[in-house]
Amino acid sequence: MLKKFLHHPLCHLLLILLVGAVAYANSFQVPFVLDDLELIANNDIIRNLGNFLPGGSGYDFTPRRWFGNFTFALNYHFGGLDVTGYHLFNLAVHLCTALLVYALVIMTFRTPKLSTSGLVSQAGTVALLAALFFVAHPVQTQAVTYIVQRLASLCTLFYLLALVLYVAARLGFDQPGAQGGGWRSLAAGGWHGPLLLTGSFVAALLAMRTKEIAFTLPLVIVLYEASFFRGQWQRRALILLPLLLTLPLIPYSILTSGSGVPLEDGAADLELQLRAHTDLPRLHYLFTQFRVIVTYLRLLILPVGQSLDYDYPVFTTLFTPPVLLSCLLLAALLVLAIYLYRLSSEAVDPARVALHELRLVAFGIVWFFLTLAVESGLVPLADVIFEHRLYLPSIGLAIALAVLIVFAAQRVSLRLVARLVLPVAMLTIALLVVATWQRNQVWQSEISLWTDAARKSPAKARPWYNLGTHLIKAGDANQAIQALSQAVKLDPEHAKAWHNLGRALLMAGRYREALQPLRKSVKLDAQHDNAVINLSVALIYTNQPREAVFRLEHMRQKFPERPDVRYNLGLAYLGTGKLDDARGELAVLSRIAPAVATDLAAQISQAAPSPASK
């Protein structure tokens, strides 16, 4: 009885949910980081669901990712900025995606090309392993634990849903009574097929309004149709047509900048649209991606050294050993996929038995490359590598690996080895759960996250800058000074890093030392107002009030109602002996910031300035 239950699909589904829940049980209090702050925590657009109605500002904000941002608005509507709700939503998306992986594998073994496979009786085991590898793998943490990367996981959910509904419809159309040609044959099996196909079309649209990686969805569905179904292509094209009609949607949205209005400046605008916040030459990005894809493969096989911020070299030529060897490896994988397709086709020689299940392995390999094409192709992105970009492509390799494991368990001649294959696979999944839990521990605070990134990318300025910034917020000035000193050493033109180094020195009471980094920051970015104000603070503390007055009077013209400007200007006036001018600043402060005015009044009464750093 127990053995029968363990092989039941319900048990499989419960196990997938349990493994995923355990792996991410420690992720619910991970704070907002990086883009979470801009798109969620500090984003007024998501504070009103009405903004996402037709004509609202929610669509104009990011039209190509409208639905993903709408889900952030839903989270805010029901839970404000409590991160728990956002993480629960992300985990639910991840678990549902894993269940769709399971469903896709089960249904694939019912297609005409795989229904005679030797693994049909083990389809449930293959599906379970694929879903478990996917849900437990630590490389998925960036798409699940990093809240804003819900855009990748949610898009993948709709991507898979569109494919699963298409396959369900396609299996219905192949039932007796639904054969033949034309649209009438497609409706012969009842209303279920057209309804499922409509659902697939809607899911595809939602995927394409969540993230641009959904561009490959129609291509993957065509590949799936060619790989696992039979029939005349005229009839098959009719079934594919609704999905193929979605293919121009993302390119059109990009070329019109999401406004529905064609670009006006020709090739220059087109070039700008087909890149994302980077001036990296297109071919240099492509050459680098050959190496990046190999790194992605390594992370899937051996998930060690994960980082939020990789220090990855940019390659400018194909003819350098890392790039050339990577090209050869990737080409070998594609050749392997073609060979497996050939090996799994109907045997020309009656004496040879076609290994139909290897077609699914080949499909998984091509899936990996095809779904990576958007972010690892000719469209340069600001960062050449990010782990969340593996979320969708990893599904193909998870399925391929699951098929190979069960195939090996059946085919290995040594009984002992055959019996060990599945237990070893389950042990590996258990280890992946532990690795995911440990990776989520790194995400528990901004300081632990950026400490990890700085340790793994010590020659890159950004992790040190972010670490130092969060150490300032935590009040740890001395550690912040160390981190930010490293940041400006690595990137001497980083104005914000110089400013934050000056802030940390002010916090530590090292006022004279703070002058140099604050002057450097203002020189690099004269419009950085906080740097100007903090430089004025350092000037007051080092008995240079005249220069402080000069700078703060300019700030007062720009920000007449800003309390820190008025307060520090009052102190600077005191330092130059202009008591009446200091009282004038006190009068304004009494109106706009009474609590700050009290402190300035005490300073004026004692004529002993004690400036405040902001």
Coordinates of C-alpha atoms in Angstrom, one line a residue, residues 145-443:
T145 CA 14.8 35.2 -2.8
Y146 CA 15.7 38.5 -4.6
I147 CA 12.1 39.9 -4.7
V148 CA 12.3 42.0 -7.9
Q149 CA 13.6 39.0 -9.9
R150 CA 10.0 37.6 -9.6
L151 CA 9.9 39.0 -13.1
A152 CA 12.1 36.1 -14.2
S153 CA 10.2 33.4 -12.2
L154 CA 6.7 34.7 -13.0
C155 CA 7.5 35.0 -16.7
T156 CA 8.8 31.4 -16.5
L157 CA 5.5 30.3 -14.8
F158 CA 3.4 31.7 -17.6
Y159 CA 5.9 30.4 -20.2
L160 CA 5.5 26.9 -18.9
L161 CA 1.8 27.3 -18.5
A162 CA 1.4 28.3 -22.1
L163 CA 3.4 25.3 -23.2
V164 CA 1.5 22.8 -20.9
L165 CA -1.9 24.1 -22.1
Y166 CA -0.7 23.9 -25.7
V167 CA 0.4 20.3 -25.2
A168 CA -2.9 19.4 -23.5
A169 CA -4.8 21.0 -26.4
R170 CA -2.6 19.2 -28.9
L171 CA -3.1 15.8 -27.3
G172 CA -6.9 16.5 -27.5
F173 CA -6.7 17.4 -31.2
D174 CA -5.0 14.0 -31.8
Q175 CA -7.8 12.0 -30.4
P176 CA -9.9 9.9 -32.8
G177 CA -12.5 12.0 -34.5
A178 CA -10.3 15.1 -34.5
Q179 CA -8.1 13.9 -37.4
G180 CA -8.2 15.4 -40.9
G181 CA -7.6 18.9 -42.1
G182 CA -8.9 22.4 -41.6
W183 CA -10.4 24.2 -38.6
R184 CA -13.5 21.9 -38.5
S185 CA -11.3 18.9 -37.6
L186 CA -9.8 20.9 -34.6
A187 CA -13.3 21.3 -33.1
A188 CA -14.4 17.7 -33.7
G189 CA -13.2 16.7 -30.3
G190 CA -15.4 19.2 -28.5
W191 CA -14.7 22.6 -26.9
H192 CA -11.9 21.5 -24.6
G193 CA -9.1 21.8 -27.2
P194 CA -9.9 25.3 -28.4
L195 CA -10.4 26.4 -24.8
L196 CA -7.0 25.1 -23.8
L197 CA -5.4 26.7 -26.9
T198 CA -7.0 30.0 -25.9
G199 CA -5.6 29.6 -22.4
S200 CA -2.2 29.0 -23.9
F201 CA -2.5 32.2 -25.9
V202 CA -3.5 34.2 -22.9
A203 CA -0.6 32.7 -20.8
A204 CA 1.8 33.6 -23.6
L205 CA 0.6 37.2 -23.6
L206 CA 1.0 37.4 -19.8
A207 CA 4.5 36.0 -20.1
M208 CA 5.4 38.6 -22.7
R209 CA 4.1 41.4 -20.5
T210 CA 6.2 40.2 -17.5
K211 CA 9.7 39.9 -19.1
E212 CA 11.2 40.0 -22.5
I213 CA 12.7 36.5 -22.2
A214 CA 9.2 35.2 -23.3
F215 CA 10.1 36.2 -26.8
T216 CA 11.4 32.6 -27.4
L217 CA 8.1 31.0 -26.3
P218 CA 6.6 30.6 -29.8
L219 CA 9.9 29.1 -31.0
V220 CA 10.0 26.6 -28.2
I221 CA 6.4 25.5 -28.9
V222 CA 7.3 25.0 -32.6
L223 CA 10.3 23.0 -31.5
Y224 CA 8.1 20.9 -29.2
E225 CA 5.6 20.3 -31.9
A226 CA 8.3 19.2 -34.3
S227 CA 9.9 17.0 -31.7
F228 CA 7.0 15.1 -30.2
F229 CA 4.0 15.2 -32.5
R230 CA 3.2 13.9 -36.0
G231 CA 0.8 14.9 -38.8
Q232 CA 0.6 17.1 -41.8
W233 CA 2.2 20.5 -41.3
Q234 CA -0.7 22.3 -42.8
R235 CA -3.0 21.1 -40.0
R236 CA -0.2 21.6 -37.4
A237 CA 0.3 25.1 -38.6
L238 CA -3.3 25.9 -37.9
I239 CA -2.9 24.8 -34.3
L240 CA 0.4 26.8 -33.9
L241 CA -1.0 30.0 -35.5
P242 CA -2.3 31.7 -32.3
L243 CA 1.0 31.3 -30.6
L244 CA 3.0 32.3 -33.6
L245 CA 1.0 35.5 -33.8
T246 CA 2.5 36.6 -30.5
L247 CA 6.1 36.4 -31.9
P248 CA 6.2 40.1 -33.1
L249 CA 4.8 41.4 -29.8
I250 CA 8.1 41.9 -27.8
P251 CA 10.1 43.2 -30.8
Y252 CA 7.4 45.7 -31.6
S253 CA 7.2 46.8 -28.0
I254 CA 10.9 47.4 -27.9
L255 CA 11.1 49.2 -31.2
T256 CA 8.2 51.5 -30.2
S257 CA 9.7 52.1 -26.8
G258 CA 6.5 50.7 -25.3
S259 CA 4.5 53.8 -26.3
G260 CA 2.9 52.5 -29.4
V261 CA 4.6 55.3 -31.4
P262 CA 7.3 54.2 -33.9
L263 CA 10.8 55.5 -33.4
E264 CA 11.7 58.6 -35.3
D265 CA 15.4 58.7 -35.4
G266 CA 16.1 55.7 -37.5
A267 CA 19.1 53.5 -36.9
A268 CA 20.5 55.4 -34.0
D269 CA 17.3 54.9 -32.0
L270 CA 17.1 51.3 -33.0
E271 CA 20.7 50.7 -31.7
L272 CA 19.8 52.4 -28.4
Q273 CA 16.6 50.2 -28.0
L274 CA 18.5 47.0 -28.6
R275 CA 20.8 47.3 -25.6
A276 CA 20.2 47.9 -21.9
H277 CA 22.1 50.6 -20.0
T278 CA 25.5 49.7 -21.4
D279 CA 27.9 50.9 -24.2
L280 CA 29.5 47.5 -24.5
P281 CA 30.0 46.7 -28.2
R282 CA 27.5 44.0 -29.3
L283 CA 30.2 41.5 -30.5
H284 CA 32.2 41.9 -27.3
Y285 CA 29.1 41.1 -25.3
L286 CA 28.4 38.0 -27.5
F287 CA 32.0 36.8 -27.2
T288 CA 31.8 37.1 -23.4
Q289 CA 28.5 35.3 -23.4
F290 CA 30.1 32.1 -24.8
R291 CA 32.2 32.0 -21.7
V292 CA 29.3 33.0 -19.4
I293 CA 27.2 30.1 -20.7
V294 CA 29.9 27.7 -19.8
T295 CA 29.9 29.3 -16.3
Y296 CA 26.1 28.8 -16.2
L297 CA 26.6 25.1 -17.0
R298 CA 29.2 24.8 -14.2
L299 CA 26.9 26.4 -11.7
L300 CA 24.2 23.9 -12.6
I301 CA 26.5 21.0 -12.3
L302 CA 28.5 22.3 -9.3
P303 CA 26.8 25.2 -7.6
V304 CA 29.7 26.6 -5.6
G305 CA 31.0 30.2 -5.5
Q306 CA 27.6 31.8 -6.2
S307 CA 27.6 35.5 -6.0
L308 CA 25.2 38.4 -6.4
D309 CA 27.9 40.4 -8.2
Y310 CA 30.4 38.5 -10.3
D311 CA 33.7 40.2 -11.4
Y312 CA 33.5 38.8 -14.9
P313 CA 36.0 39.8 -17.6
V314 CA 34.8 41.1 -21.0
F315 CA 36.3 39.4 -24.0
T316 CA 36.9 41.4 -27.1
T317 CA 37.8 38.6 -29.5
L318 CA 36.7 35.1 -30.4
F319 CA 40.3 34.0 -30.7
T320 CA 41.3 33.8 -27.0
P321 CA 41.6 30.4 -25.3
P322 CA 38.7 30.9 -22.8
V323 CA 36.3 32.0 -25.5
L324 CA 37.4 29.6 -28.2
L325 CA 37.3 26.6 -25.8
S326 CA 33.9 27.6 -24.6
C327 CA 32.7 27.8 -28.2
L328 CA 34.0 24.3 -28.9
L329 CA 32.2 22.9 -25.8
L330 CA 28.9 24.6 -26.6
A331 CA 29.1 23.4 -30.2
A332 CA 29.8 19.9 -29.0
L333 CA 26.6 20.1 -26.8
L334 CA 24.6 21.2 -29.8
V335 CA 26.1 18.4 -31.9
L336 CA 25.2 16.0 -29.2
A337 CA 21.6 17.2 -29.3
I338 CA 21.4 16.7 -33.0
Y339 CA 22.9 13.2 -32.6
L340 CA 20.3 12.4 -29.9
Y341 CA 17.5 13.5 -32.1
R342 CA 18.9 11.2 -34.8
L343 CA 19.3 8.3 -32.4
S344 CA 15.7 8.7 -31.1
S345 CA 14.1 8.8 -34.5
E346 CA 12.3 5.9 -36.0
A347 CA 14.8 3.2 -36.9
V348 CA 15.6 3.0 -40.5
D349 CA 17.2 -0.4 -39.8
P350 CA 14.5 -2.7 -38.4
A351 CA 17.2 -4.4 -36.3
R352 CA 17.9 -1.2 -34.5
V353 CA 15.5 -0.1 -31.7
A354 CA 14.9 3.7 -31.6
L355 CA 15.6 5.1 -28.2
H356 CA 12.7 7.6 -28.2
E357 CA 13.3 8.9 -24.7
L358 CA 16.6 10.4 -25.8
R359 CA 14.6 12.9 -27.9
L360 CA 13.5 14.5 -24.6
V361 CA 17.2 14.8 -23.6
A362 CA 17.9 16.5 -27.0
F363 CA 14.9 18.8 -26.5
G364 CA 16.2 19.8 -23.1
I365 CA 19.6 20.7 -24.4
V366 CA 18.1 22.9 -27.2
W367 CA 15.7 24.4 -24.7
F368 CA 18.7 25.5 -22.6
F369 CA 20.4 27.3 -25.5
L370 CA 17.2 28.7 -27.1
T371 CA 15.8 30.2 -23.8
L372 CA 19.2 31.8 -23.1
A373 CA 19.3 33.5 -26.5
V374 CA 17.6 36.7 -25.4
E375 CA 19.9 37.6 -22.5
S376 CA 23.0 35.8 -23.8
G377 CA 22.9 36.9 -27.4
L378 CA 23.3 40.1 -29.4
V379 CA 21.4 42.4 -27.0
P380 CA 24.0 43.8 -24.6
L381 CA 22.9 44.0 -21.0
A382 CA 24.5 46.1 -18.3
D383 CA 25.8 43.0 -16.4
V384 CA 27.2 40.2 -18.5
I385 CA 26.2 37.5 -15.9
F386 CA 23.4 37.1 -13.4
E387 CA 22.2 33.9 -11.9
H388 CA 18.5 34.6 -12.3
R389 CA 18.9 34.4 -16.0
L390 CA 19.4 30.7 -15.5
Y391 CA 15.9 30.2 -14.1
L392 CA 14.1 29.4 -17.4
P393 CA 17.0 27.7 -19.2
S394 CA 17.7 25.4 -16.3
I395 CA 14.4 23.6 -16.8
G396 CA 15.6 22.0 -20.0
L397 CA 18.7 20.6 -18.4
A398 CA 16.8 19.4 -15.3
I399 CA 14.5 17.4 -17.6
A400 CA 17.4 16.1 -19.6
L401 CA 19.2 15.0 -16.5
A402 CA 16.2 13.3 -15.1
V403 CA 15.7 11.3 -18.3
L404 CA 19.3 10.2 -18.3
I405 CA 19.2 9.1 -14.7
V406 CA 16.1 6.9 -15.1
F407 CA 17.5 5.7 -18.5
A408 CA 20.7 4.7 -16.8
A409 CA 18.9 2.9 -14.0
Q410 CA 17.1 0.8 -16.6
R411 CA 20.0 0.2 -18.9
V412 CA 23.0 -0.3 -16.6
S413 CA 23.9 -4.0 -16.7
L414 CA 25.4 -4.1 -13.2
R415 CA 22.5 -4.6 -10.8
L416 CA 24.1 -3.0 -7.9
V417 CA 25.0 0.1 -9.9
A418 CA 21.5 0.3 -11.3
R419 CA 20.0 0.2 -7.9
L420 CA 22.2 3.0 -6.7
V421 CA 21.4 5.4 -9.4
L422 CA 18.1 6.7 -8.0
P423 CA 19.2 6.8 -4.4
V424 CA 22.2 8.8 -5.4
A425 CA 20.0 11.2 -7.3
M426 CA 17.7 11.7 -4.3
L427 CA 20.8 12.2 -2.1
T428 CA 22.0 14.9 -4.5
I429 CA 18.6 16.6 -4.3
A430 CA 18.9 16.6 -0.5
L431 CA 22.3 18.2 -0.8
L432 CA 20.9 20.8 -3.1
V433 CA 18.2 21.7 -0.5
V434 CA 20.9 22.2 2.1
A435 CA 22.9 24.4 -0.4
T436 CA 19.8 26.5 -1.1
W437 CA 19.1 26.9 2.6
Q438 CA 22.7 28.0 3.1
R439 CA 22.6 30.4 0.2
N440 CA 19.5 32.0 1.6
Q441 CA 21.4 32.6 4.8
V442 CA 23.7 34.9 2.9
W443 CA 20.6 36.9 1.8

